Amino acid sequence: MKILAIGAHPDDIEVGCSGTLTKYAQAGHDVYMLVMTEGHMGGERAVRKKEQTKSAKILKTCELIWGGCEDTQLSFHMNKMIHDIEAVLKKIAPDFIFVQHEDDTHQDHRALAKATISATRYIQNVLFYEGPTTQNFSPTVFVDIKDAIDKKFAMLLAHRSQVQKTNIEGLSITDIVRSTAVFRGIQGRVQFAEAFVPLRLFINVP
């Protein structure tokens, strides 16, 4: 299968679904990453691009694709995003798409979700992942990431410039992600989990 994960900024995908992506990659499926901005409002462009590239190599993605949009300006790039996402879909023909949830306090995350909903209107499997700024997230799909948690943390730590930028004193991004994985694991009755809200999800029974 072909899996496409979409994020507004470098490290968004890692926070939300890198454990699940790791399991897909380890099972021999093709994993692609589409990052819409270079995240320059949260650090230097060159540094953040380098960090994202390092993370993608840890995951062994088939391709890291950059969206070329401006950080914090995705709502103004809506038509461009829809067109660009559609172009990536045409090129890759993914079986599953993971993207940020539409209810989020960050304007870029909201805009990306809306653009993806439009661009993927003919795609069967589209799931929303969560991040620290997600709101009203009530997941019904869970993935056990116990065997992928170490690689998830390695990918997060590749974004060295961002690890401590949580705006919560005393907590790093790995602290937050681990807590979320434990909480979603409890909900899913496993040790560590990632959770998703499906826009559409087909369960194919032979």
CSV table of C-alpha atoms in Angstrom, one decimal:
chain,number,residue,atom,x,y,z
A,1,MET,CA,0.0,0.0,0.0
A,2,LYS,CA,0.9,3.7,-0.3
A,3,ILE,CA,0.5,5.9,2.7
A,4,LEU,CA,0.6,9.7,2.6
A,5,ALA,CA,1.0,11.8,5.7
A,6,ILE,CA,0.4,15.6,5.5
A,7,GLY,CA,1.5,18.2,8.0
A,8,ALA,CA,1.4,22.0,8.1
A,9,HIS,CA,4.9,22.3,9.6
A,10,PRO,CA,8.1,20.2,10.2
A,11,ASP,CA,7.5,17.8,13.1
A,12,ASP,CA,3.7,17.9,12.9
A,13,ILE,CA,3.5,14.5,11.3
A,14,GLU,CA,6.0,13.1,13.8
A,15,VAL,CA,3.9,14.2,16.7
A,16,GLY,CA,0.6,13.0,15.3
A,17,CYS,CA,1.2,9.7,13.4
A,18,SER,CA,4.9,8.7,13.1
A,19,GLY,CA,4.3,5.6,15.1
A,20,THR,CA,1.7,4.4,12.7
A,21,LEU,CA,3.8,5.4,9.7
A,22,THR,CA,6.7,3.4,11.2
A,23,LYS,CA,4.6,0.3,11.4
A,24,TYR,CA,3.5,0.7,7.8
A,25,ALA,CA,7.1,1.2,6.7
A,26,GLN,CA,8.4,-1.8,8.7
A,27,ALA,CA,5.7,-3.9,7.0
A,28,GLY,CA,7.0,-3.0,3.6
A,29,HIS,CA,4.5,-0.3,2.6
A,30,ASP,CA,5.5,2.9,0.8
A,31,VAL,CA,5.3,6.0,3.1
A,32,TYR,CA,5.3,9.5,1.8
A,33,MET,CA,5.4,12.8,3.7
A,34,LEU,CA,4.0,16.1,2.5
A,35,VAL,CA,5.0,19.1,4.6
A,36,MET,CA,3.3,22.3,3.5
A,37,THR,CA,5.6,24.9,5.0
A,38,GLU,CA,9.2,25.1,6.2
A,39,GLY,CA,8.1,26.3,9.6
A,40,HIS,CA,10.2,29.5,9.5
A,41,MET,CA,8.1,31.3,12.1
A,42,GLY,CA,9.3,28.7,14.6
A,43,GLY,CA,13.0,28.7,13.6
A,44,GLU,CA,15.4,29.1,10.7
A,45,ARG,CA,14.2,27.7,7.4
A,46,ALA,CA,17.4,25.9,6.7
A,47,VAL,CA,17.6,24.3,10.1
A,48,ARG,CA,14.0,23.1,10.1
A,49,LYS,CA,14.3,21.7,6.6
A,50,LYS,CA,17.4,19.9,7.6
A,51,GLU,CA,15.7,18.5,10.7
A,52,GLN,CA,12.7,17.3,8.7
A,53,THR,CA,14.9,15.6,6.2
A,54,LYS,CA,16.8,13.8,9.0
A,55,SER,CA,13.5,12.6,10.4
A,56,ALA,CA,12.2,11.4,7.1
A,57,LYS,CA,15.4,9.4,6.6
A,58,ILE,CA,14.9,7.7,10.0
A,59,LEU,CA,11.5,6.7,8.9
A,60,LYS,CA,12.9,5.7,5.5
A,61,THR,CA,10.2,7.5,3.6
A,62,CYS,CA,9.9,7.0,-0.2
A,63,GLU,CA,9.8,10.8,-0.6
A,64,LEU,CA,9.6,14.0,1.4
A,65,ILE,CA,7.6,16.6,-0.5
A,66,TRP,CA,7.5,20.3,0.4
A,67,GLY,CA,4.4,22.3,-0.2
A,68,GLY,CA,6.1,25.6,-0.6
A,69,CYS,CA,3.6,27.6,1.4
A,70,GLU,CA,4.4,30.3,4.0
A,71,ASP,CA,4.2,29.5,7.7
A,72,THR,CA,1.1,30.9,9.5
A,73,GLN,CA,-0.4,31.9,6.1
A,74,LEU,CA,-2.0,28.7,5.0
A,75,SER,CA,-5.5,30.1,5.1
A,76,PHE,CA,-4.4,32.5,2.3
A,77,HIS,CA,-2.9,29.6,0.3
A,78,MET,CA,-6.2,27.6,0.4
A,79,ASN,CA,-6.6,27.2,-3.4
A,80,LYS,CA,-2.9,26.5,-3.9
A,81,MET,CA,-3.0,23.9,-1.2
A,82,ILE,CA,-6.0,22.1,-2.7
A,83,HIS,CA,-4.4,22.1,-6.1
A,84,ASP,CA,-1.0,21.0,-4.8
A,85,ILE,CA,-2.5,18.2,-2.6
A,86,GLU,CA,-4.5,17.0,-5.6
A,87,ALA,CA,-1.3,16.9,-7.7
A,88,VAL,CA,0.4,14.8,-5.1
A,89,LEU,CA,-2.6,12.5,-4.9
A,90,LYS,CA,-2.5,12.1,-8.7
A,91,LYS,CA,1.2,11.3,-8.6
A,92,ILE,CA,1.2,8.9,-5.6
A,93,ALA,CA,-2.3,7.4,-5.7
A,94,PRO,CA,-2.2,6.7,-1.9
A,95,ASP,CA,-4.4,4.1,-0.2
A,96,PHE,CA,-4.4,5.9,3.1
A,97,ILE,CA,-4.0,9.6,4.0
A,98,PHE,CA,-3.3,11.1,7.5
A,99,VAL,CA,-3.7,14.8,8.2
A,100,GLN,CA,-4.2,17.2,11.0
A,101,HIS,CA,-7.6,17.5,12.7
A,102,GLU,CA,-9.8,20.4,11.6
A,103,ASP,CA,-10.6,21.5,15.1
A,104,ASP,CA,-7.3,23.1,16.2
A,105,THR,CA,-6.2,26.4,17.8
A,106,HIS,CA,-3.5,26.8,15.1
A,107,GLN,CA,-4.8,28.5,12.0
A,108,ASP,CA,-2.5,26.5,9.7
A,109,HIS,CA,-3.7,23.2,11.0
A,110,ARG,CA,-7.3,24.2,10.5
A,111,ALA,CA,-6.6,25.5,7.0
A,112,LEU,CA,-4.7,22.3,6.0
A,113,ALA,CA,-7.5,20.1,7.2
A,114,LYS,CA,-10.1,22.0,5.2
A,115,ALA,CA,-7.9,21.9,2.1
A,116,THR,CA,-7.3,18.2,2.5
A,117,ILE,CA,-11.0,17.5,2.9
A,118,SER,CA,-11.6,19.1,-0.5
A,119,ALA,CA,-8.6,17.6,-2.2
A,120,THR,CA,-9.4,14.0,-1.0
A,121,ARG,CA,-13.1,14.0,-1.8
A,122,TYR,CA,-12.6,10.9,-3.9
A,123,ILE,CA,-10.1,9.1,-1.6
A,124,GLN,CA,-11.5,6.3,0.4
A,125,ASN,CA,-9.4,6.3,3.6
A,126,VAL,CA,-8.7,9.7,5.2
A,127,LEU,CA,-7.9,10.0,8.9
A,128,PHE,CA,-7.2,13.0,11.1
A,129,TYR,CA,-4.4,12.9,13.7
A,130,GLU,CA,-4.0,15.0,16.8
A,131,GLY,CA,-1.4,17.4,18.2
A,132,PRO,CA,-0.9,19.5,21.3
A,133,THR,CA,-3.1,22.2,19.9
A,134,THR,CA,-6.0,19.9,18.8
A,135,GLN,CA,-9.4,20.4,20.3
A,136,ASN,CA,-12.5,18.3,20.7
A,137,PHE,CA,-10.7,15.1,19.5
A,138,SER,CA,-12.8,12.0,20.0
A,139,PRO,CA,-11.0,9.2,18.3
A,140,THR,CA,-12.6,5.9,17.2
A,141,VAL,CA,-9.5,4.4,15.5
A,142,PHE,CA,-6.5,3.3,17.5
A,143,VAL,CA,-3.1,1.9,16.4
A,144,ASP,CA,-0.8,0.0,18.9
A,145,ILE,CA,2.6,1.7,18.6
A,146,LYS,CA,4.4,-0.1,21.4
A,147,ASP,CA,7.0,-1.5,18.9
A,148,ALA,CA,7.3,1.8,17.2
A,149,ILE,CA,7.5,4.2,20.1
A,150,ASP,CA,11.3,4.4,20.1
A,151,LYS,CA,11.5,5.3,16.4
A,152,LYS,CA,8.7,7.9,17.0
A,153,PHE,CA,10.9,9.5,19.7
A,154,ALA,CA,14.0,9.4,17.4
A,155,MET,CA,12.1,11.2,14.7
A,156,LEU,CA,10.9,13.8,17.2
A,157,LEU,CA,14.4,14.3,18.5
A,158,ALA,CA,15.6,14.9,14.9
A,159,HIS,CA,13.8,18.2,15.2
A,160,ARG,CA,16.3,19.3,17.8
A,161,SER,CA,15.4,23.0,17.5
A,162,GLN,CA,11.8,22.3,18.5
A,163,VAL,CA,12.1,19.8,21.3
A,164,GLN,CA,11.8,22.4,24.1
A,165,LYS,CA,9.4,24.8,22.3
A,166,THR,CA,6.2,23.6,23.9
A,167,ASN,CA,5.2,26.8,25.8
A,168,ILE,CA,4.7,24.6,28.8
A,169,GLU,CA,7.4,25.1,31.4
A,170,GLY,CA,9.3,21.9,32.3
A,171,LEU,CA,7.8,19.8,29.5
A,172,SER,CA,9.5,18.8,26.2
A,173,ILE,CA,7.6,17.7,23.1
A,174,THR,CA,8.7,14.1,23.9
A,175,ASP,CA,7.1,14.4,27.3
A,176,ILE,CA,3.8,15.6,25.8
A,177,VAL,CA,3.9,12.9,23.1
A,178,ARG,CA,4.6,10.1,25.5
A,179,SER,CA,1.7,11.3,27.8
A,180,THR,CA,-0.6,11.3,24.8
A,181,ALA,CA,0.5,7.8,23.7
A,182,VAL,CA,-0.1,6.5,27.2
A,183,PHE,CA,-3.5,8.1,27.4
A,184,ARG,CA,-4.6,6.9,24.0
A,185,GLY,CA,-3.2,3.5,24.9
A,186,ILE,CA,-5.3,3.3,28.0
A,187,GLN,CA,-8.4,4.1,25.8
A,188,GLY,CA,-7.4,1.4,23.3
A,189,ARG,CA,-6.4,-1.1,26.1
A,190,VAL,CA,-2.7,-1.2,25.1
A,191,GLN,CA,0.5,0.4,26.5
A,192,PHE,CA,1.0,3.0,23.8
A,193,ALA,CA,-1.3,4.1,21.0
A,194,GLU,CA,-1.9,6.7,18.4
A,195,ALA,CA,-5.5,7.6,17.8
A,196,PHE,CA,-7.4,8.9,14.8
A,197,VAL,CA,-10.8,10.4,13.8
A,198,PRO,CA,-11.8,9.1,10.4
A,199,LEU,CA,-13.3,11.3,7.7
A,200,ARG,CA,-13.7,8.0,5.8
A,201,LEU,CA,-12.4,4.5,6.6
A,202,PHE,CA,-13.1,1.4,4.6
A,203,ILE,CA,-12.6,-1.9,6.3
A,204,ASN,CA,-12.1,-4.5,3.6
A,205,VAL,CA,-13.1,-8.0,4.5
A,206,PRO,CA,-12.0,-10.8,2.1
